[in-house]
């Protein structure tokens, strides 16, 4: 939400009347923060009335400002429809830039209030959905309230290429052999056990694993430790359900649809282990980043906090 700031409103109002009266070329016009704030308010509000409330000016002022800004840029920013003012791709891009500027301004305010000892910026973090649900979310809840100016862009993926392509700054991965071009630390050993729900076990013979309905990852993880173990120890078993994520495998087990080998951190209340840890098929939780990210305070701070919060016994 845009702040109710008298100096900001003055700057915004001044920018409206300070538009060049004659513009020779759209490329000569230079956007400033009040322009971005105008676009962001209209994207967020979706209507002139709502945008005027966010900016604390009247509707006609917003209308004239948008028209003049579009003329200055030589491009349409919004399309008027029954649903309101719909942003063009340009307006959407500029609104995203405006949000970053807004976050930077808020970080600067917090830095002043805290004497400059503030960690700010955006860190892109990637992990699998199972690690997100079972490990990352509880960890973030522990320490992120201490970093109000730090923004995390979170994506779930099984691909190391996220860091290789510079699509992410930090990755949490389950692997025995992380790529050599990444740097990081091993946080914990992860074991797998065959599990079923208490409801499923009420109607089957728990001593015969081969006779049970199996739930397994599909071909997206052909070399997953649980897949390798099942093929070697239960070669006659054909899974009754295949899922494209370990979190989905776990949820099907929890629903009573069959059994599966699950990582320890996903074996929670309502699930019962039917085996000891699968010896020789364990993996490790790695916290990884790119070498060039180690100079960024925001990345280093999040990396260190995750390293402390995710160290498992």
XYZ file of C-alpha atoms in Angstrom:
313
model
C 0.000 0.000 0.000
C 1.368 3.448 -0.897
C 2.253 5.544 2.124
C 0.276 8.604 3.215
C 3.197 11.023 3.091
C 2.726 14.756 2.613
C 6.077 15.209 0.883
C 5.338 12.304 -1.425
C 1.938 13.775 -2.386
C 3.581 17.101 -3.075
C 6.140 15.438 -5.323
C 3.420 13.511 -7.134
C 1.230 16.594 -7.669
C 4.229 18.614 -8.846
C 5.159 15.906 -11.353
C 1.685 16.064 -12.900
C 1.926 19.752 -13.729
C 5.617 19.574 -14.596
C 5.112 17.356 -17.676
C 6.795 18.873 -20.725
C 4.304 20.855 -22.797
C 6.042 19.881 -26.021
C 7.754 16.515 -26.450
C 9.824 16.026 -29.551
C 10.423 12.309 -29.007
C 9.172 9.779 -26.481
C 12.720 8.672 -25.758
C 13.518 12.175 -24.420
C 11.160 11.725 -21.484
C 12.748 10.343 -18.321
C 10.582 8.462 -15.847
C 10.860 9.388 -12.195
C 9.482 7.853 -9.006
C 6.131 9.727 -9.007
C 5.487 8.372 -12.518
C 6.108 4.843 -11.304
C 3.960 5.453 -8.220
C 1.100 6.564 -10.474
C 1.353 3.416 -12.599
C 1.639 1.183 -9.543
C -1.404 2.748 -7.891
C -3.547 2.229 -10.996
C -2.319 -1.360 -11.429
C -3.075 -2.115 -7.793
C -6.348 -0.258 -7.720
C -7.676 -1.246 -11.125
C -9.740 1.936 -11.347
C -9.263 5.687 -11.257
C -11.273 5.943 -8.053
C -9.192 3.393 -6.183
C -5.923 4.796 -7.539
C -6.940 8.275 -6.402
C -7.535 6.900 -2.889
C -4.103 5.278 -2.826
C -2.408 8.444 -4.042
C -4.544 10.818 -1.902
C -5.495 12.999 -4.877
C -8.757 13.431 -6.792
C -9.883 11.242 -9.694
C -9.479 13.923 -12.347
C -5.873 14.463 -11.317
C -5.100 10.761 -11.808
C -6.912 10.716 -15.157
C -4.959 13.719 -16.484
C -1.681 12.335 -15.163
C -2.133 9.002 -16.943
C -3.053 10.682 -20.227
C -0.042 12.990 -20.061
C 2.332 10.185 -19.120
C 1.127 8.032 -22.028
C 1.617 11.006 -24.357
C 5.095 11.619 -22.968
C 6.095 7.985 -23.431
C 4.351 7.624 -26.759
C 2.848 4.323 -25.638
C -0.424 3.172 -24.127
C -0.185 2.095 -20.508
C -3.785 1.085 -19.735
C -6.819 -0.181 -21.601
C -10.205 0.886 -20.262
C -12.759 -1.923 -20.025
C -15.825 -2.863 -18.045
C -13.503 -4.526 -15.548
C -11.626 -1.266 -15.016
C -8.215 -0.078 -16.176
C -6.231 -3.047 -17.490
C -2.435 -2.578 -17.638
C -0.541 -3.244 -20.835
C 2.593 -5.354 -20.665
C 4.617 -2.143 -20.423
C 2.571 -0.894 -17.472
C 2.889 -4.262 -15.753
C 6.661 -4.206 -16.166
C 6.879 -0.639 -14.873
C 4.657 -1.541 -11.908
C 7.053 -4.345 -10.974
C 9.934 -1.857 -11.103
C 7.876 0.514 -8.968
C 7.374 -2.175 -6.342
C 11.136 -2.704 -6.168
C 11.656 1.035 -5.774
C 8.994 1.080 -3.055
C 10.764 -1.776 -1.247
C 14.101 0.011 -1.539
C 12.564 3.167 -0.075
C 11.073 1.189 2.797
C 14.433 -0.493 3.392
C 16.077 2.930 3.531
C 13.530 4.107 6.113
C 14.098 0.991 8.204
C 17.849 1.485 7.898
C 17.553 5.005 9.297
C 15.330 3.803 12.139
C 17.744 0.964 12.985
C 20.914 2.986 12.617
C 21.873 1.505 9.254
C 22.092 -2.102 10.469
C 19.443 -3.407 8.096
C 19.616 -6.224 5.549
C 17.610 -5.425 2.434
C 17.219 -6.606 -1.123
C 15.714 -9.544 -2.989
C 17.090 -13.079 -2.833
C 15.897 -15.776 -5.221
C 15.579 -19.135 -3.478
C 14.782 -22.478 -5.079
C 14.004 -25.880 -3.548
C 11.757 -28.875 -4.130
C 8.161 -28.766 -2.954
C 8.849 -31.464 -0.356
C 11.760 -29.497 1.130
C 9.619 -26.365 1.070
C 6.775 -27.987 2.967
C 8.754 -30.176 5.335
C 11.790 -28.022 6.138
C 11.931 -24.533 4.643
C 8.630 -23.022 5.756
C 9.188 -23.744 9.472
C 12.720 -22.311 9.166
C 11.570 -19.106 7.475
C 8.949 -18.601 10.172
C 11.736 -18.617 12.765
C 13.948 -15.847 11.436
C 12.315 -13.884 8.610
C 10.400 -11.560 10.995
C 13.848 -10.211 11.922
C 14.415 -9.027 8.330
C 11.446 -6.848 7.299
C 13.386 -5.293 4.403
C 14.492 -8.634 2.922
C 12.378 -10.039 0.088
C 12.476 -13.684 -0.997
C 11.437 -14.830 -4.460
C 10.687 -18.521 -4.011
C 10.426 -21.155 -6.731
C 10.018 -24.913 -6.492
C 12.060 -27.010 -8.896
C 14.149 -30.175 -9.010
C 16.649 -28.660 -11.433
C 20.176 -27.575 -10.472
C 20.180 -25.484 -13.634
C 18.285 -22.783 -11.756
C 21.556 -21.669 -10.199
C 23.609 -22.467 -13.286
C 21.428 -20.156 -15.383
C 21.523 -17.521 -12.614
C 17.757 -17.882 -12.178
C 18.311 -18.317 -8.426
C 20.802 -17.214 -5.789
C 20.371 -20.005 -3.219
C 19.210 -23.597 -3.585
C 18.225 -26.278 -1.082
C 18.717 -29.671 -2.659
C 18.601 -33.341 -1.677
C 21.644 -34.912 -3.299
C 24.779 -36.905 -2.563
C 26.905 -35.068 -5.118
C 26.174 -31.361 -5.618
C 27.621 -29.749 -8.757
C 31.255 -28.716 -8.395
C 30.648 -25.190 -9.735
C 28.400 -24.386 -6.738
C 29.539 -23.694 -3.195
C 27.774 -24.561 0.029
C 27.484 -26.937 2.923
C 25.874 -30.234 3.787
C 23.263 -29.649 6.471
C 22.032 -33.155 7.266
C 21.815 -36.753 6.197
C 18.344 -37.738 4.994
C 17.075 -41.301 5.325
C 14.054 -42.958 3.724
C 11.618 -45.433 5.274
C 8.669 -47.348 3.865
C 5.520 -45.748 5.310
C 1.754 -46.065 5.250
C -1.153 -44.347 6.922
C -2.809 -45.902 9.924
C -6.054 -46.146 7.948
C -4.410 -48.115 5.122
C -2.783 -50.537 7.577
C -6.125 -51.503 9.079
C -7.060 -53.545 6.007
C -3.817 -55.147 4.770
C -1.070 -57.532 5.828
C 1.740 -55.189 6.882
C 4.348 -57.957 6.645
C 4.107 -58.381 2.853
C 5.424 -55.186 1.199
C 5.191 -56.656 -2.307
C 1.438 -57.216 -1.935
C 0.707 -53.591 -1.080
C -0.324 -50.792 -3.409
C 2.774 -48.712 -4.071
C 2.969 -44.979 -4.680
C 6.123 -43.690 -6.352
C 7.706 -40.788 -8.216
C 7.166 -40.926 -11.948
C 9.841 -40.563 -14.617
C 10.700 -37.027 -13.519
C 13.014 -38.657 -10.929
C 14.153 -41.950 -12.510
C 17.240 -42.154 -10.257
C 15.550 -41.180 -7.018
C 16.889 -43.340 -4.124
C 13.425 -44.718 -3.374
C 12.912 -45.733 -7.001
C 16.309 -47.455 -7.142
C 15.625 -49.278 -3.851
C 12.187 -50.530 -4.952
C 13.457 -51.801 -8.292
C 16.280 -53.694 -6.609
C 14.377 -55.106 -3.618
C 10.830 -55.424 -5.003
C 11.346 -55.986 -8.740
C 7.895 -57.505 -9.216
C 6.079 -54.421 -7.905
C 4.392 -52.044 -10.343
C 3.278 -48.849 -8.577
C -0.437 -48.235 -8.557
C 0.131 -44.468 -8.443
C 2.909 -42.331 -9.913
C 3.351 -38.678 -8.956
C 5.521 -35.857 -10.236
C 6.703 -34.799 -6.778
C 7.612 -36.407 -3.470
C 5.168 -34.121 -1.708
C 2.360 -35.557 -3.844
C 3.592 -39.077 -3.077
C 3.376 -38.248 0.629
C -0.124 -36.821 0.362
C -1.390 -39.962 -1.405
C 0.115 -42.087 1.336
C -1.498 -39.858 3.943
C -4.842 -40.301 2.183
C -4.615 -44.066 2.675
C -4.096 -45.006 -0.963
C -0.977 -47.113 -0.485
C 2.633 -47.209 0.747
C 5.791 -45.411 -0.283
C 9.358 -44.811 0.821
C 9.436 -41.287 2.271
C 12.160 -39.016 3.623
C 12.265 -38.762 7.401
C 11.274 -35.076 7.452
C 7.940 -35.870 5.773
C 7.016 -38.705 8.141
C 4.697 -36.866 10.497
C 1.663 -37.689 12.627
C -0.733 -40.143 10.988
C 2.015 -42.001 9.100
C 3.641 -45.178 10.364
C 7.082 -46.452 9.373
C 7.052 -50.073 8.164
C 10.819 -50.413 7.829
C 14.112 -49.256 9.237
C 15.993 -46.580 7.248
C 16.818 -47.948 3.793
C 20.524 -48.598 4.311
C 22.694 -47.435 1.429
C 19.927 -45.337 -0.152
C 20.137 -42.214 1.970
C 20.900 -38.748 0.628
C 21.874 -35.359 2.059
C 20.365 -31.906 2.378
C 22.666 -29.326 0.766
C 22.527 -25.546 0.993
C 24.110 -24.133 -2.179
C 24.861 -20.848 -3.861
C 26.959 -19.448 -6.707
C 30.478 -18.203 -5.944
C 29.627 -14.708 -7.202
C 26.775 -14.417 -4.677
C 29.081 -14.592 -1.667
C 29.753 -10.855 -1.962
C 26.058 -9.966 -1.580
C 25.036 -9.192 1.998
C 21.416 -10.205 1.452
C 22.395 -13.616 0.041
C 25.023 -14.265 2.715
C 22.579 -13.342 5.483
C 19.853 -15.673 4.204
C 22.403 -18.408 3.527
C 23.730 -18.232 7.107
C 20.256 -18.113 8.666
C 19.140 -21.147 6.675
C 22.322 -22.959 7.626
C 21.543 -22.470 11.311
C 17.800 -23.160 11.118
C 18.011 -26.281 8.944
C 20.720 -28.223 10.739
C 18.913 -31.452 11.582
C 19.896 -33.828 14.412
